[in-house]
Amino acid sequence: MDGETTVRVVLPFTLPAEPLPARPVRYLQPGQLIAGRYRILSLVGRGGMGVVYRAQDEQLNVCVALKVIRPEIAAKRRTVERFRQELRLARQVTHRNAVRIHDIGQDGDLLFLTMDYVDGRSLRTLLDEEGPLPAEQAVEIARQLAMALDAAHQEGIIHRDIKPANILMTDAGRAYITDFGVARSLHDPGLTRTG
């Protein structure tokens, strides 16, 4: 066809040509071993993109968050590329207030990411449970987030989805930015566009 270019994407694993229909999420059970490495400890939360578990990395003997991508989303090639981008971009950001992503992997039909486990709750949950925060606490959270975003911007990365659900809070008051899923590098066109 005139003006069209065919691009072939080579993945390290095989995906179906057509997206799978929506189907119920299969929950992992405590004790289950994923990819011969990650032992599921507990369910942490659910979101639009998938389910997050606390898991033990048995090779490194550390606790990680394991984010399993919903099957109908993981079956879309564009989504797989998005999560590769999330991993690539997020690994460039090194700051004490940004959650580090470790790896992207697959176990059978499960596509997953592993990242630092933060023992806490989302800022959204904190606000829902406690209401408006005292000014001093809000300013301290904003300061921490600004420093993490500055570190990302110095790497040419814009998060593009800062919201209370993507901020994790520890009981000690430390804030972490997470979910660089729609982040985009200033140097690359990326997968998301304005509008």
Short mmCIF file of C-alpha atoms in Angstrom, two decimals:
data_model
loop_
_atom_site.label_atom_id
_atom_site.label_comp_id
_atom_site.label_asym_id
_atom_site.label_seq_id
_atom_site.Cartn_x
_atom_site.Cartn_y
_atom_site.Cartn_z
CA MET A 1 0.00 0.00 0.00
CA ASP A 2 1.26 3.48 -0.82
CA GLY A 3 2.79 5.40 2.09
CA GLU A 4 2.56 2.53 4.59
CA THR A 5 5.51 0.91 6.25
CA THR A 6 5.46 -2.51 7.86
CA VAL A 7 7.35 -2.73 11.13
CA ARG A 8 8.21 -6.11 12.55
CA VAL A 9 8.56 -6.31 16.33
CA VAL A 10 10.61 -9.19 17.68
CA LEU A 11 9.80 -10.13 21.26
CA PRO A 12 11.69 -12.54 23.51
CA PHE A 13 8.43 -14.44 23.98
CA THR A 14 5.40 -15.23 21.84
CA LEU A 15 2.15 -13.32 22.06
CA PRO A 16 -1.11 -14.06 20.25
CA ALA A 17 -1.67 -12.02 17.08
CA GLU A 18 -5.09 -10.85 18.29
CA PRO A 19 -5.81 -9.37 21.73
CA LEU A 20 -7.50 -11.78 24.09
CA PRO A 21 -11.03 -10.97 25.26
CA ALA A 22 -11.41 -9.63 28.79
CA ARG A 23 -11.42 -12.45 31.31
CA PRO A 24 -11.32 -12.68 35.07
CA VAL A 25 -7.94 -12.10 36.69
CA ARG A 26 -6.39 -15.30 38.00
CA TYR A 27 -5.08 -14.52 41.47
CA LEU A 28 -1.81 -15.97 42.65
CA GLN A 29 -1.71 -17.82 45.96
CA PRO A 30 0.72 -17.31 48.86
CA GLY A 31 3.60 -19.73 48.48
CA GLN A 32 3.28 -19.93 44.68
CA LEU A 33 6.62 -19.62 42.84
CA ILE A 34 6.70 -17.39 39.75
CA ALA A 35 9.40 -17.73 37.07
CA GLY A 36 11.32 -20.08 39.36
CA ARG A 37 12.38 -17.10 41.42
CA TYR A 38 9.60 -15.05 43.05
CA ARG A 39 7.66 -16.60 45.97
CA ILE A 40 4.26 -14.93 46.45
CA LEU A 41 3.76 -13.73 50.03
CA SER A 42 0.53 -11.70 49.88
CA LEU A 43 -1.82 -9.63 47.73
CA VAL A 44 -1.05 -5.90 47.99
CA GLY A 45 -3.61 -4.31 45.69
CA ARG A 46 -5.50 -4.25 42.40
CA GLY A 47 -5.69 -1.60 39.72
CA GLY A 48 -6.74 -1.03 36.16
CA MET A 49 -3.52 -2.55 34.77
CA GLY A 50 -3.24 -5.56 37.02
CA VAL A 51 -2.59 -6.98 40.46
CA VAL A 52 0.33 -6.26 42.79
CA TYR A 53 1.77 -8.83 45.20
CA ARG A 54 4.45 -8.77 47.85
CA ALA A 55 6.93 -11.48 46.88
CA GLN A 56 10.29 -12.84 48.00
CA ASP A 57 13.03 -12.82 45.38
CA GLU A 58 14.64 -16.13 46.28
CA GLN A 59 17.77 -15.46 44.22
CA LEU A 60 18.58 -12.17 45.94
CA ASN A 61 16.77 -12.86 49.22
CA VAL A 62 14.89 -9.55 49.15
CA CYS A 63 11.23 -8.60 49.28
CA VAL A 64 9.87 -7.10 46.04
CA ALA A 65 6.56 -5.91 44.65
CA LEU A 66 5.47 -8.11 41.74
CA LYS A 67 2.97 -6.45 39.39
CA VAL A 68 1.09 -8.96 37.23
CA ILE A 69 -0.39 -7.36 34.13
CA ARG A 70 -4.00 -8.24 33.32
CA PRO A 71 -4.02 -11.01 30.65
CA GLU A 72 -6.06 -9.10 28.07
CA ILE A 73 -3.71 -6.13 28.43
CA ALA A 74 -0.54 -8.26 28.36
CA ALA A 75 -1.72 -9.85 25.11
CA LYS A 76 -1.48 -6.53 23.27
CA ARG A 77 1.90 -5.92 21.68
CA ARG A 78 1.64 -2.18 22.26
CA THR A 79 1.16 -2.78 25.99
CA VAL A 80 4.21 -5.04 26.16
CA GLU A 81 6.21 -2.25 24.55
CA ARG A 82 4.76 0.21 27.06
CA PHE A 83 5.97 -1.89 29.97
CA ARG A 84 9.39 -2.30 28.39
CA GLN A 85 9.46 1.49 28.14
CA GLU A 86 8.38 1.77 31.79
CA LEU A 87 11.26 -0.44 32.81
CA ARG A 88 13.80 1.32 30.62
CA LEU A 89 12.77 4.81 31.69
CA ALA A 90 12.23 4.11 35.37
CA ARG A 91 15.62 2.44 35.70
CA GLN A 92 17.24 5.73 34.66
CA VAL A 93 15.73 7.51 37.68
CA THR A 94 17.80 6.98 40.79
CA HIS A 95 16.35 8.81 43.76
CA ARG A 96 15.39 7.82 47.27
CA ASN A 97 11.80 8.96 46.57
CA ALA A 98 11.29 7.00 43.34
CA VAL A 99 10.40 3.31 43.31
CA ARG A 100 13.06 1.35 41.43
CA ILE A 101 11.86 -1.16 38.85
CA HIS A 102 14.05 -4.25 38.67
CA ASP A 103 12.85 -6.47 35.87
CA ILE A 104 10.14 -7.46 33.42
CA GLY A 105 9.42 -11.15 33.08
CA GLN A 106 7.03 -13.82 31.96
CA ASP A 107 5.90 -17.11 33.48
CA GLY A 108 3.62 -18.97 31.10
CA ASP A 109 0.92 -16.47 30.19
CA LEU A 110 1.75 -14.14 33.11
CA LEU A 111 3.57 -10.92 32.22
CA PHE A 112 4.96 -9.12 35.27
CA LEU A 113 7.23 -6.38 36.56
CA THR A 114 9.25 -6.50 39.76
CA MET A 115 10.12 -3.38 41.71
CA ASP A 116 11.10 -2.17 45.15
CA TYR A 117 8.54 -3.13 47.78
CA VAL A 118 7.38 -0.12 49.80
CA ASP A 119 5.77 -1.02 53.11
CA GLY A 120 3.04 1.57 53.23
CA ARG A 121 -0.09 2.77 51.48
CA SER A 122 -0.94 5.07 48.62
CA LEU A 123 -1.42 8.76 49.21
CA ARG A 124 -4.96 8.23 47.82
CA THR A 125 -5.68 5.74 50.63
CA LEU A 126 -4.11 8.05 53.21
CA LEU A 127 -6.31 10.95 52.06
CA ASP A 128 -9.42 8.76 51.97
CA GLU A 129 -8.78 7.48 55.49
CA GLU A 130 -7.53 10.65 57.17
CA GLY A 131 -8.92 13.50 55.08
CA PRO A 132 -6.95 16.66 54.33
CA LEU A 133 -3.39 16.58 55.61
CA PRO A 134 -1.89 19.20 57.93
CA ALA A 135 -0.08 21.89 55.93
CA GLU A 136 3.37 20.89 57.23
CA GLN A 137 2.87 17.27 56.19
CA ALA A 138 1.54 18.23 52.76
CA VAL A 139 4.50 20.54 52.16
CA GLU A 140 6.97 17.80 53.18
CA ILE A 141 5.33 15.31 50.80
CA ALA A 142 5.40 17.88 48.00
CA ARG A 143 9.10 18.60 48.71
CA GLN A 144 10.01 14.91 48.46
CA LEU A 145 8.02 14.45 45.25
CA ALA A 146 9.56 17.57 43.71
CA MET A 147 13.05 16.23 44.39
CA ALA A 148 12.21 12.87 42.79
CA LEU A 149 10.62 14.57 39.78
CA ASP A 150 13.66 16.82 39.44
CA ALA A 151 15.89 13.72 39.31
CA ALA A 152 13.62 12.26 36.61
CA HIS A 153 13.60 15.52 34.63
CA GLN A 154 17.38 15.66 34.74
CA GLU A 155 17.31 12.28 32.96
CA GLY A 156 14.89 13.71 30.39
CA ILE A 157 11.91 11.78 31.79
CA ILE A 158 8.45 13.21 32.41
CA HIS A 159 6.18 11.00 34.54
CA ARG A 160 2.85 12.26 33.05
CA ASP A 161 0.64 10.53 35.63
CA ILE A 162 1.33 12.06 39.03
CA LYS A 163 -1.72 11.49 41.21
CA PRO A 164 -2.31 10.31 44.78
CA ALA A 165 -2.77 6.68 43.65
CA ASN A 166 0.78 6.70 42.18
CA ILE A 167 2.40 8.01 45.36
CA LEU A 168 3.28 5.51 48.09
CA MET A 169 3.67 6.65 51.70
CA THR A 170 5.47 4.91 54.56
CA ASP A 171 4.34 5.33 58.17
CA ALA A 172 7.53 7.34 58.73
CA GLY A 173 6.34 9.91 56.16
CA ARG A 174 8.59 9.03 53.24
CA ALA A 175 6.91 9.50 49.85
CA TYR A 176 7.71 7.44 46.75
CA ILE A 177 6.69 8.04 43.14
CA THR A 178 5.68 4.85 41.39
CA ASP A 179 4.17 3.72 38.08
CA PHE A 180 6.21 5.24 35.29
CA GLY A 181 3.85 3.40 32.90
CA VAL A 182 2.93 6.50 30.94
CA ALA A 183 6.25 8.24 31.46
CA ARG A 184 7.91 9.52 28.34
CA SER A 185 11.45 10.54 27.59
CA LEU A 186 12.05 14.04 26.30
CA HIS A 187 14.54 12.44 23.91
CA ASP A 188 12.22 9.75 22.46
CA PRO A 189 8.78 10.06 20.84
CA GLY A 190 7.29 7.53 23.28
CA LEU A 191 3.96 5.75 23.05
CA THR A 192 1.69 8.45 24.47
CA ARG A 193 0.89 11.72 22.77
CA THR A 194 -0.84 14.92 23.80
CA GLY A 195 -4.57 14.57 23.15
#
